[in-house]
mmCIF file of C-alpha atoms and ligand atoms in Angstrom:
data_model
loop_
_atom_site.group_PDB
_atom_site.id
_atom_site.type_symbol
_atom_site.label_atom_id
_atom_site.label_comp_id
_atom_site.label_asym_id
_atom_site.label_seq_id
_atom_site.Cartn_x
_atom_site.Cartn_y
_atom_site.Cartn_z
ATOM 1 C CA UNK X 1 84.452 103.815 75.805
ATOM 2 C CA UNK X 2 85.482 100.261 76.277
ATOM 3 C CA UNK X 3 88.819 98.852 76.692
ATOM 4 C CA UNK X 4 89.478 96.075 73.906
ATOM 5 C CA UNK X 5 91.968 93.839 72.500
ATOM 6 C CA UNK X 6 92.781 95.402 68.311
ATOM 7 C CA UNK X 7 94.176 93.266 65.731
ATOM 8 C CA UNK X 8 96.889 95.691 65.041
ATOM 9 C CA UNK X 9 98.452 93.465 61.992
ATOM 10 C CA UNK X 10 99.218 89.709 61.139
ATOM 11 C CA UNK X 11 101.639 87.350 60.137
ATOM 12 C CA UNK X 12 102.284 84.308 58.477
ATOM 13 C CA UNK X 13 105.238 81.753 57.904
ATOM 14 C CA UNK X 14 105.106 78.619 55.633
ATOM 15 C CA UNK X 15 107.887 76.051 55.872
ATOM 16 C CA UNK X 16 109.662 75.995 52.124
ATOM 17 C CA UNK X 17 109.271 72.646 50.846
ATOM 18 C CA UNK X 18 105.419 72.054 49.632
ATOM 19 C CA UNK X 19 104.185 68.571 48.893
ATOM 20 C CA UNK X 20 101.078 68.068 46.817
ATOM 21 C CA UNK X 21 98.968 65.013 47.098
ATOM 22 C CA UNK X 22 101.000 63.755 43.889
ATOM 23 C CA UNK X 23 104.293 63.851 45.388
ATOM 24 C CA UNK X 24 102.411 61.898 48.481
ATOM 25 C CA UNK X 25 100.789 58.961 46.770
ATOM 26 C CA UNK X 26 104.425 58.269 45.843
ATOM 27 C CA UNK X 27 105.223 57.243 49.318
ATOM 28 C CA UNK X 28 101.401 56.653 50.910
ATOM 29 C CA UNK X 29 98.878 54.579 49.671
ATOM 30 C CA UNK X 30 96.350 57.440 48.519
ATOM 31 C CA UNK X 31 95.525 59.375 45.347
ATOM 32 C CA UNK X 32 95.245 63.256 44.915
ATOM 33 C CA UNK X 33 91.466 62.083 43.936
ATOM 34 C CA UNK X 34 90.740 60.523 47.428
ATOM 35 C CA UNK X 35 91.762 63.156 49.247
ATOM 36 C CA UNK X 36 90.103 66.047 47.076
ATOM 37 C CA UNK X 37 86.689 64.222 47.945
ATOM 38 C CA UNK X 38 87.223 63.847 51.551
ATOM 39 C CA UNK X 39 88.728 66.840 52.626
ATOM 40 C CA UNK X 40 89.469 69.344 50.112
ATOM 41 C CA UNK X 41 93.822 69.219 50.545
ATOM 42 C CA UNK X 42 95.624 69.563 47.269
ATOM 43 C CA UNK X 43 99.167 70.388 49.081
ATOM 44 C CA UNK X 44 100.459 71.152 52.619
ATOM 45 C CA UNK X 45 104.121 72.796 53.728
ATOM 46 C CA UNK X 46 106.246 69.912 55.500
ATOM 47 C CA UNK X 47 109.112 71.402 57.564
ATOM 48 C CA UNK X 48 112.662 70.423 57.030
ATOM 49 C CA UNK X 49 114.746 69.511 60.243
ATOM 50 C CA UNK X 50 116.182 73.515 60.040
ATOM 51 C CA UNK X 51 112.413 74.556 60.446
ATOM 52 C CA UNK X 52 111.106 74.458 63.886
ATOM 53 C CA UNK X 53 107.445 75.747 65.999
ATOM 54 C CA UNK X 54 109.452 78.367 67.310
ATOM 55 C CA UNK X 55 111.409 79.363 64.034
ATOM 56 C CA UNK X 56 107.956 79.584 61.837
ATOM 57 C CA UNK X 57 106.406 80.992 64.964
ATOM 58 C CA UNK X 58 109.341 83.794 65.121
ATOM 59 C CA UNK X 59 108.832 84.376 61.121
ATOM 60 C CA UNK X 60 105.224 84.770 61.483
ATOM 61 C CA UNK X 61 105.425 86.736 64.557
ATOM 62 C CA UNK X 62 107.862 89.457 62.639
ATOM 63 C CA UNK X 63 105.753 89.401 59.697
ATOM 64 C CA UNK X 64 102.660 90.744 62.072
ATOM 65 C CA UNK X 65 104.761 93.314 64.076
ATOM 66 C CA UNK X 66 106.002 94.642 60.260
ATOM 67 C CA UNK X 67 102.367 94.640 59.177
ATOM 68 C CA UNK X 68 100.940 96.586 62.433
ATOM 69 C CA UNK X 69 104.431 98.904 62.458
ATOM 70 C CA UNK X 70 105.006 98.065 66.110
ATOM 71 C CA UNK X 71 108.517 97.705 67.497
ATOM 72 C CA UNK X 72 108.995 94.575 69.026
ATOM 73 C CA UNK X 73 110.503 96.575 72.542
ATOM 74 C CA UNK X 74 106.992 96.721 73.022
ATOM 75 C CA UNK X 75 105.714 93.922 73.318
ATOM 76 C CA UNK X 76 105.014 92.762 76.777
ATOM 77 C CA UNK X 77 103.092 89.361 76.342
ATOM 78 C CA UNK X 78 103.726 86.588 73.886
ATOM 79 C CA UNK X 79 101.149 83.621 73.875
ATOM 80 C CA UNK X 80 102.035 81.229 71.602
ATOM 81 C CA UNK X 81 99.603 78.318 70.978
ATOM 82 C CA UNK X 82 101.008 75.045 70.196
ATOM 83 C CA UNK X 83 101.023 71.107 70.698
ATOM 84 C CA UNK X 84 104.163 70.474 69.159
ATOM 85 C CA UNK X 85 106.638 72.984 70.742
ATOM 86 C CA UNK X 86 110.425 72.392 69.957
ATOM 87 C CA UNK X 87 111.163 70.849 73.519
ATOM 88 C CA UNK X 88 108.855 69.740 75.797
ATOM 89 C CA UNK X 89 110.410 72.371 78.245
ATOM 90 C CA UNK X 90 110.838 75.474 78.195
ATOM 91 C CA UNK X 91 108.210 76.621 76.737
ATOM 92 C CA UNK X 92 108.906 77.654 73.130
ATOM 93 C CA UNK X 93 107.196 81.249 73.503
ATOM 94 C CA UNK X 94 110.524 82.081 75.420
ATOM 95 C CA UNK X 95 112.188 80.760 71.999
ATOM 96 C CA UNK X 96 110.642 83.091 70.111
ATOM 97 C CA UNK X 97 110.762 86.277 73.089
ATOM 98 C CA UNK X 98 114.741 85.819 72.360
ATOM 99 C CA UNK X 99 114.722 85.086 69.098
ATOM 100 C CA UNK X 100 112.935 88.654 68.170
ATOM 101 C CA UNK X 101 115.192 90.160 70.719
ATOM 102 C CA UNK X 102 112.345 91.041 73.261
ATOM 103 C CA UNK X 103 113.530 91.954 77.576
ATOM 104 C CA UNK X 104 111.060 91.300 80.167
ATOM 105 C CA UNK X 105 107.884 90.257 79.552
ATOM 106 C CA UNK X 106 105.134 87.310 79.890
ATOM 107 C CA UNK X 107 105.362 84.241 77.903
ATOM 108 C CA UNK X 108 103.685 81.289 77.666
ATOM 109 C CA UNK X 109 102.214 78.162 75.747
ATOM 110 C CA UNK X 110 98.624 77.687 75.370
ATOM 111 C CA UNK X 111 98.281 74.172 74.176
ATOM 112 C CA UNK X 112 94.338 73.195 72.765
ATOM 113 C CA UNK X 113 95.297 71.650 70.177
ATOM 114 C CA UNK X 114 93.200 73.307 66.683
ATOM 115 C CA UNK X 115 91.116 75.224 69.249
ATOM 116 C CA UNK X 116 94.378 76.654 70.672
ATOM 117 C CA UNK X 117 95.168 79.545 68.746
ATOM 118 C CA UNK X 118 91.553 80.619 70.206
ATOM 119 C CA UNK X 119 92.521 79.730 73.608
ATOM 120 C CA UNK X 120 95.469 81.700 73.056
ATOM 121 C CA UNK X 121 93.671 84.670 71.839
ATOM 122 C CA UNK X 122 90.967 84.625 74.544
ATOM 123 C CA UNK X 123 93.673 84.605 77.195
ATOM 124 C CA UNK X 124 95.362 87.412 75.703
ATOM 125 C CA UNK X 125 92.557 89.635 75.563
ATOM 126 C CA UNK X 126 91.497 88.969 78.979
ATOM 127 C CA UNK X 127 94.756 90.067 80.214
ATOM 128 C CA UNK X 128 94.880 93.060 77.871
ATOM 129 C CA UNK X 129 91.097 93.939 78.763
ATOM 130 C CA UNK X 130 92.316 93.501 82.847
ATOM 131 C CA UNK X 131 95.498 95.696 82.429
ATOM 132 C CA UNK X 132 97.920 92.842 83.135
ATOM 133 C CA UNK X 133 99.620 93.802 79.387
ATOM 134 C CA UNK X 134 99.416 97.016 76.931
ATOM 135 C CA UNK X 135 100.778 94.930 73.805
ATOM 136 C CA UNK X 136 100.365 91.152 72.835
ATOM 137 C CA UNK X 137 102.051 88.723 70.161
ATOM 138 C CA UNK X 138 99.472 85.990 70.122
ATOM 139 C CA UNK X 139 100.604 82.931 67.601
ATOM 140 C CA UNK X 140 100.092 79.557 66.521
ATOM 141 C CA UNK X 141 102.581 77.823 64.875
ATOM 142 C CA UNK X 142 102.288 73.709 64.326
ATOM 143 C CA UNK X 143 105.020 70.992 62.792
ATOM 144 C CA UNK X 144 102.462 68.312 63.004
ATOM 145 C CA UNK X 145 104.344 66.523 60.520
ATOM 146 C CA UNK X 146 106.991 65.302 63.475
ATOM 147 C CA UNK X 147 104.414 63.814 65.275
ATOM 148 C CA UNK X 148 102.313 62.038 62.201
ATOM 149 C CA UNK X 149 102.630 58.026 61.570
ATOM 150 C CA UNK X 150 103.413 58.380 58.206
ATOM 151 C CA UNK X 151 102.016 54.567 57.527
ATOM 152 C CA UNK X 152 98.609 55.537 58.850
ATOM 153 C CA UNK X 153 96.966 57.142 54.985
ATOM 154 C CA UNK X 154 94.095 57.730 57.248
ATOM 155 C CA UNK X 155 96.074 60.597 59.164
ATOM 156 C CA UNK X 156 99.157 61.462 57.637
ATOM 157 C CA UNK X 157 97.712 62.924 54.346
ATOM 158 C CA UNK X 158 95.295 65.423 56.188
ATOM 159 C CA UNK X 159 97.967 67.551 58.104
ATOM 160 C CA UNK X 160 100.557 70.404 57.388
ATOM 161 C CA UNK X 161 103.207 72.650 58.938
ATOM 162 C CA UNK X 162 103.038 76.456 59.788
ATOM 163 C CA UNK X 163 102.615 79.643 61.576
ATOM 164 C CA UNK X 164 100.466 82.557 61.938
ATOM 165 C CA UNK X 165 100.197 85.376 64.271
ATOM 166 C CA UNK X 166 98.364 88.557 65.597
ATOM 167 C CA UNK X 167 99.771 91.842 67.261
ATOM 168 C CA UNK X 168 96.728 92.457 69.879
ATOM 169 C CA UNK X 169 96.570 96.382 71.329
ATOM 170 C CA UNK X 170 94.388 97.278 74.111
ATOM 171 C CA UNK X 171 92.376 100.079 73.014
ATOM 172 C CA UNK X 172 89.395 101.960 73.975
ATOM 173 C CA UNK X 173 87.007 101.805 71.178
ATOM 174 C CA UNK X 174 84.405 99.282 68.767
ATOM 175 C CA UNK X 175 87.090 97.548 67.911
ATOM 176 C CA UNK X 176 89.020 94.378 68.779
ATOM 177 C CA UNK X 177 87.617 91.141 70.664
ATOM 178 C CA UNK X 178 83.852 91.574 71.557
ATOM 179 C CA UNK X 179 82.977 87.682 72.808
ATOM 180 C CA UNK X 180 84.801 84.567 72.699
ATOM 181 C CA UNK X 181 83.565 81.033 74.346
ATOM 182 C CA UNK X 182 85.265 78.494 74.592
ATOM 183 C CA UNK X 183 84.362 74.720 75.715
ATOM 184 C CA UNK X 184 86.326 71.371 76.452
ATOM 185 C CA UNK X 185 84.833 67.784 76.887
ATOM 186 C CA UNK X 186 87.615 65.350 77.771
ATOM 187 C CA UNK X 187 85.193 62.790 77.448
ATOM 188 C CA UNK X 188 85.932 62.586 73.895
ATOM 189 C CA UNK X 189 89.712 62.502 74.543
ATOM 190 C CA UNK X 190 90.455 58.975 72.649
ATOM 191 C CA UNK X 191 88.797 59.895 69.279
ATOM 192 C CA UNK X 192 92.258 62.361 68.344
ATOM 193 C CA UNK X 193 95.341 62.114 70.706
ATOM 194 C CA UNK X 194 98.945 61.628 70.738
ATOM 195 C CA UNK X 195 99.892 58.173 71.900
ATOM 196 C CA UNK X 196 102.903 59.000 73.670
ATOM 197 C CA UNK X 197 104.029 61.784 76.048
ATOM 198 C CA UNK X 198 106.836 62.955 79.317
ATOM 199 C CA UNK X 199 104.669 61.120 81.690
ATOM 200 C CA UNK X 200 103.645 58.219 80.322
ATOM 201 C CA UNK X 201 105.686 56.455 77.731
ATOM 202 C CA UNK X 202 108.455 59.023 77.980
ATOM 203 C CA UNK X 203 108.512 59.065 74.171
ATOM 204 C CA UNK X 204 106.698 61.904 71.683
ATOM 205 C CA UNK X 205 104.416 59.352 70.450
ATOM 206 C CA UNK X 206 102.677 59.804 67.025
ATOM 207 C CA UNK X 207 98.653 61.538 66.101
ATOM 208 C CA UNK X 208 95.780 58.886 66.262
ATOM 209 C CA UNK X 209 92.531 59.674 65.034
ATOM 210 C CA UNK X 210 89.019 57.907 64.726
ATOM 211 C CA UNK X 211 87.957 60.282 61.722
ATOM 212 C CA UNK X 212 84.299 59.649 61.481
ATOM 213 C CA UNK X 213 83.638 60.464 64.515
ATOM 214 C CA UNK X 214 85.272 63.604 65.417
ATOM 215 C CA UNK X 215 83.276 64.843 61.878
ATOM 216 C CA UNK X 216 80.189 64.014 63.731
ATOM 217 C CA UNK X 217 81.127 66.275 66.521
ATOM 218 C CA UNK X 218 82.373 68.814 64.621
ATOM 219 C CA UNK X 219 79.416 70.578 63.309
ATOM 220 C CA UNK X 220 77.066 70.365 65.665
ATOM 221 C CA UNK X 221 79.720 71.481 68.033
ATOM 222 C CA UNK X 222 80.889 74.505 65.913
ATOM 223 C CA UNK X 223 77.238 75.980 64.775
ATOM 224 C CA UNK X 224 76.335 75.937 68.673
ATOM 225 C CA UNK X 225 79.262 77.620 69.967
ATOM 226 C CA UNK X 226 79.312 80.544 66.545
ATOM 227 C CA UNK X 227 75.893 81.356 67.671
ATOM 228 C CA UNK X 228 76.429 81.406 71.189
ATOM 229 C CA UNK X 229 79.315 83.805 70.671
ATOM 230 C CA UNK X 230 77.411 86.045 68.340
ATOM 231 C CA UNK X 231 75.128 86.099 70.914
ATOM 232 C CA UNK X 232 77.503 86.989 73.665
ATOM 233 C CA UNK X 233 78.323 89.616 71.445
ATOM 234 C CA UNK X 234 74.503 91.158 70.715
ATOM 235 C CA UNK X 235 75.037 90.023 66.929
ATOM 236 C CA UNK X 236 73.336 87.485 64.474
ATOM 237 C CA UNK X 237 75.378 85.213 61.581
ATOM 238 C CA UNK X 238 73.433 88.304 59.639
ATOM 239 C CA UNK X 239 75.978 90.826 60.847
ATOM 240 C CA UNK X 240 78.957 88.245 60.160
ATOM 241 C CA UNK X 241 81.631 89.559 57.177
ATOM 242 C CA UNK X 242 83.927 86.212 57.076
ATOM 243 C CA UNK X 243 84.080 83.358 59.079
ATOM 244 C CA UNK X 244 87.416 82.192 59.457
ATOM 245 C CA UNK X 245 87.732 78.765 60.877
ATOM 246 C CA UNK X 246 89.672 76.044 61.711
ATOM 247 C CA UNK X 247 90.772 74.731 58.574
ATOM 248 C CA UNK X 248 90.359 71.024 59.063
ATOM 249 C CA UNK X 249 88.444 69.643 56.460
ATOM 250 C CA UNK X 250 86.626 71.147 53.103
ATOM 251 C CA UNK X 251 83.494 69.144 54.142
ATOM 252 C CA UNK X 252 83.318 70.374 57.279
ATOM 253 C CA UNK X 253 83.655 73.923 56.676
ATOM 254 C CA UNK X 254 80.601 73.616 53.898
ATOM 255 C CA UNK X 255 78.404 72.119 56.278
ATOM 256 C CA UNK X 256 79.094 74.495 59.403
ATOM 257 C CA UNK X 257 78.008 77.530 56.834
ATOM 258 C CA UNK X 258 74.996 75.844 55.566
ATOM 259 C CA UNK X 259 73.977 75.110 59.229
ATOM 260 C CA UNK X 260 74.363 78.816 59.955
ATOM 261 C CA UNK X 261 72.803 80.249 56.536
ATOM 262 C CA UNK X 262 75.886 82.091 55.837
ATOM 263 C CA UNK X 263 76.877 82.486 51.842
ATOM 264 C CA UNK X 264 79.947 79.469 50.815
ATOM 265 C CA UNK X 265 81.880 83.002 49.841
ATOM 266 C CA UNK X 266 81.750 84.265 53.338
ATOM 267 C CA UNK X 267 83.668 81.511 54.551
ATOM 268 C CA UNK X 268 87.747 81.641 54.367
ATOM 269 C CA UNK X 269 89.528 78.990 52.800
ATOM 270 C CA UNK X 270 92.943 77.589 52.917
ATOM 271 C CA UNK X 271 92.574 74.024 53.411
ATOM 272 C CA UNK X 272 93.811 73.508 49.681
ATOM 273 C CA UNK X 273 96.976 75.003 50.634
ATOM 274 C CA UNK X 274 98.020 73.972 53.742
ATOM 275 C CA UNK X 275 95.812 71.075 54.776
ATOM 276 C CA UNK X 276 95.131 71.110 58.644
ATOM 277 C CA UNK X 277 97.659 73.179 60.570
ATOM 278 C CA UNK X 278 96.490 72.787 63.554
ATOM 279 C CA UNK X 279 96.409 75.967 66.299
ATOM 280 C CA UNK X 280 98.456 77.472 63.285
ATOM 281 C CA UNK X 281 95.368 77.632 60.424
ATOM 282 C CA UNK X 282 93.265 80.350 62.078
ATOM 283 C CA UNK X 283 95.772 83.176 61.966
ATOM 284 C CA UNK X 284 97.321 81.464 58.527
ATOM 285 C CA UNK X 285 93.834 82.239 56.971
ATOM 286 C CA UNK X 286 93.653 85.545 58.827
ATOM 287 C CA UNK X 287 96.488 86.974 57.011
ATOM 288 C CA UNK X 288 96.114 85.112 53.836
ATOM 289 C CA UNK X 289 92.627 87.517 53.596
ATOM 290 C CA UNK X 290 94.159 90.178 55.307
ATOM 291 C CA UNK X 291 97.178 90.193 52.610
ATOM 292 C CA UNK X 292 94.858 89.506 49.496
ATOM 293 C CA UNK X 293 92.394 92.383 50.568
ATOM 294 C CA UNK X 294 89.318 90.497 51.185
ATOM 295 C CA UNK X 295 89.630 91.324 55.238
ATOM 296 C CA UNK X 296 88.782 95.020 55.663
ATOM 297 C CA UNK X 297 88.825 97.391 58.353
ATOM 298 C CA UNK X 298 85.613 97.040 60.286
ATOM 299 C CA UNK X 299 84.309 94.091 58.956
ATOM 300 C CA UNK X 300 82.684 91.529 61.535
ATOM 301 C CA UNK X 301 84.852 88.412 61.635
ATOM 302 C CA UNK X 302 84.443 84.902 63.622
ATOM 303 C CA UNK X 303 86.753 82.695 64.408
ATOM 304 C CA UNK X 304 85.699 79.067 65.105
ATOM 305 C CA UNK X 305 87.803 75.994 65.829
ATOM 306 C CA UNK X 306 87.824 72.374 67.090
ATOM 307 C CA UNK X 307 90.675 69.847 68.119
ATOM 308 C CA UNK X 308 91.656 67.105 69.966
ATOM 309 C CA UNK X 309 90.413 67.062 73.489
ATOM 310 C CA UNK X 310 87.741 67.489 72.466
ATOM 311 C CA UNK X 311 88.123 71.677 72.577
ATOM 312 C CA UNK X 312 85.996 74.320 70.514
ATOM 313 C CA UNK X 313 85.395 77.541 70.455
ATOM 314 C CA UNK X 314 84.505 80.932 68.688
ATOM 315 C CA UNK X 315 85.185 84.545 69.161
ATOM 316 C CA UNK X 316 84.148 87.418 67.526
ATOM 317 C CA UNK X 317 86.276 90.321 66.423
ATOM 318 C CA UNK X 318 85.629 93.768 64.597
ATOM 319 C CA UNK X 319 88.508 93.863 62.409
HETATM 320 C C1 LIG W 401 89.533 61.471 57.867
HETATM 321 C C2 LIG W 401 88.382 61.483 56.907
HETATM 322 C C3 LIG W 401 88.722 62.355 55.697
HETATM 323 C C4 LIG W 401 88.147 60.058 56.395
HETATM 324 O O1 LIG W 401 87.035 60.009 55.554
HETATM 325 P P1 LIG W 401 85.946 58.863 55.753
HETATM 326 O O2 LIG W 401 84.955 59.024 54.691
HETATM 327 O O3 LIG W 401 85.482 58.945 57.165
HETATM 328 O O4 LIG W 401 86.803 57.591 55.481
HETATM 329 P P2 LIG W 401 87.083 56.314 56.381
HETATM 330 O O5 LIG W 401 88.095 56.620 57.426
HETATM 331 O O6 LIG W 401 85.780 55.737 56.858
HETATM 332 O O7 LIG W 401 87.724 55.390 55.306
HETATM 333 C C5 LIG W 401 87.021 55.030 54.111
HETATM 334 C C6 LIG W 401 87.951 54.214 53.244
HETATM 335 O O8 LIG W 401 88.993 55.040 52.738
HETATM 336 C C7 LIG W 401 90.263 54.456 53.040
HETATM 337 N N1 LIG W 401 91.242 55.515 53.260
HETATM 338 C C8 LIG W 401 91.540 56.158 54.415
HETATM 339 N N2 LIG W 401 92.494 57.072 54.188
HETATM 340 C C9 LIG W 401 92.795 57.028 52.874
HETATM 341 C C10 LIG W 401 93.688 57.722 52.066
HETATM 342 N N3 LIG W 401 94.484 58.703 52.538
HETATM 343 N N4 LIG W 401 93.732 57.413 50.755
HETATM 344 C C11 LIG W 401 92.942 56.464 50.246
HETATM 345 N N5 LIG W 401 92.070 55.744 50.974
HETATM 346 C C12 LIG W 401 91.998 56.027 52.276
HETATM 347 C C13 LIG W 401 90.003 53.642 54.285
HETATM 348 O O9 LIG W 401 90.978 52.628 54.410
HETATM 349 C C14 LIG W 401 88.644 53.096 54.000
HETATM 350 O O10 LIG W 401 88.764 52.008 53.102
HETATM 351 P P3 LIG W 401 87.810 50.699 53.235
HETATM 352 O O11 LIG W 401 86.426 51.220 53.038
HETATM 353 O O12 LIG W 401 88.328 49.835 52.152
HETATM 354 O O13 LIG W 401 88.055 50.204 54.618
HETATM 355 C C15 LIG W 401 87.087 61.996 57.562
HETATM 356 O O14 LIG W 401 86.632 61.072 58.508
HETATM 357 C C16 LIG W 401 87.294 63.314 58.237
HETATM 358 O O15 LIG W 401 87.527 64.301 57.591
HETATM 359 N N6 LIG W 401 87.160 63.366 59.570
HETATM 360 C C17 LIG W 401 87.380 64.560 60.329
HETATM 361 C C18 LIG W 401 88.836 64.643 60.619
HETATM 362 C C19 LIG W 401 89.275 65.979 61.095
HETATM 363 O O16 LIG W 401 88.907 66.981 60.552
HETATM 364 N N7 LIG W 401 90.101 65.956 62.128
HETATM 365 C C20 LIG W 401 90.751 67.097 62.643
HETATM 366 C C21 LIG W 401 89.889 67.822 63.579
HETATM 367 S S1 LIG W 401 90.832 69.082 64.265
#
């Protein structure tokens, strides 16, 4: 038998107030019909100033340790991925260890921007698989919307607020985790950035993106690294149940499935709902499927993100 890391439940946390592209175009210079055709976004979740990383990441992180029936006394490693974390130190997993009441354990922020939540995972199971924890909270929980420039249409109407997260067991059996890769090219590191930071201009700074050309990467990036994960695993885009990716952009998420054969209904989509949530929108859609019965016990999933950096990555999990 073979020691993995199981999805033992999931959680999710929205912020309350939810802004279609309507209410937007009052403020922005856009129209709902604009950004339909690009990207797919009808609304997103913006988070008031009482609504925090580490708050929606605590939400989310109860809602998965309800949903796998694990006390959270056992919990022994939190990894929590995230690029906008409530301060810049400490990190805000120790927010959330306190927050849900948790003693001694490890805690940490992964931060890979969209790919992060992956990062995060891959981490996690590592150290579950090498015996370094028994039980892991791994989340991803984003308030992009502090760091957008709300003049720039060309950013501000793709992004949204949130939190999602997975209670990972090590267990000896099928399954759990069975391959993840991951990849980074910091070449590409001034198409999507934030232009401010502790060691340069000592300020947060706000999201910057060259759009066209991170879509270019995108795809071509995210086919190679599905199929070089399946194959890691000994599987083909044949065996594949749902891919869940990255929610990003409508277009993008039709074209990666076309690339790799796999049926539009295969694919998992929340975009319309809460528009790019960063290293939140993996484990958002997760549970959204999870909760509305579409996810099912032993069904092949993969996971598949891209972000700033650039960073990508895919894992496959048997649910
Ligand atoms: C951002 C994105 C939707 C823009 O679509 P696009 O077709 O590339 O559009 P462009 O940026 O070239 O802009 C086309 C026109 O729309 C305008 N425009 C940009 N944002 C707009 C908005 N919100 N509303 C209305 N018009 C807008 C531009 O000003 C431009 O007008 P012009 O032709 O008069 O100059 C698209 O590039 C994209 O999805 N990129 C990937 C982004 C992504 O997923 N990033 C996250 C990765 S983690």
């Amino acid at each position: 038998m073979t020691l993995r890391a199981v999805i033992a439940g999931s959680g999710s946390a929205l912020p309350k107030r939810r802004v279609s592209n309507e209410q937007l175009a009052e403020t922005v210079d856009t129209s709902d019909e604009w950004i339909v055709e690009r990207t797919g976004i009808k609304f997103r979740h913006i988070a008031d100033d009482n609504e925090t990383t580490a708050s929606l990441g605590t939400e989310a992180a109860r809602s998965a340790l309800a949903a796998a029936g694990i006390d959270a006394g056992e919990i022994d490693l939190i990894v929590l991925a995230t690029s906008t974390p409530n301060q810049t130190f400490p990190a805000s997993a120790t927010i959330i260890q306190t927050n849900l009441g948790i003693g001694d354990c490890t805690a940490f922020d992964v931060q890979a921007v969209c790919s992060g939540f992956l990062y995060a995972l891959s981490v996690a199971d590592n150290m579950l698989r090498g015996g370094a924890a028994k039980t892991a909270l791994v989340i991803g929980s984003e308030t992009f919307s502090r760091i957008l420039d709300w003049e720039d249409r060309g950013t501000c109407v793709l992004f949204g607020d949130g939190a999602g997260a997975v209670v990972l067991k090590a267990e000896e059996g099928d399954s759990g985790v069975l391959a993840s890769k991951l990849h980074a090219d910091g070449r590409h590191n001034q198409l999507l950035y934030v232009d401010g930071g502790p060691s340069t201009t000592g300020t947060v700074g706000k999201l910057r993106m060259r759009g066209r050309e991170v879509f270019r990467h995108a795809v071509v990036n995210l086919v190679a690294v599905m199929n070089e994960a399946l194959e890691a695993a000994g599987l083909t885009s044949d065996d594949v149940d749902w891919v869940i990716p990255h929610q990003a952009n409508r277009r993008i998420l039709d074209a990666t499935a076309r690339k790799l054969g796999l049926a539009e209904d295969k694919v998992i989509i929340t975009v319309d709902e809460h528009a790019n949530t960063s290293a939140a929108s993996i484990p958002l859609a997760l549970d959204t499927a999870v909760r509305d019965g579409r996810i099912k016990r032993g069904d092949l999933l993969v996971l598949e993100a891209m972000g700033g950096g650039f960073t990508w990555g895919a894992s496959v999990v048997r649910y």
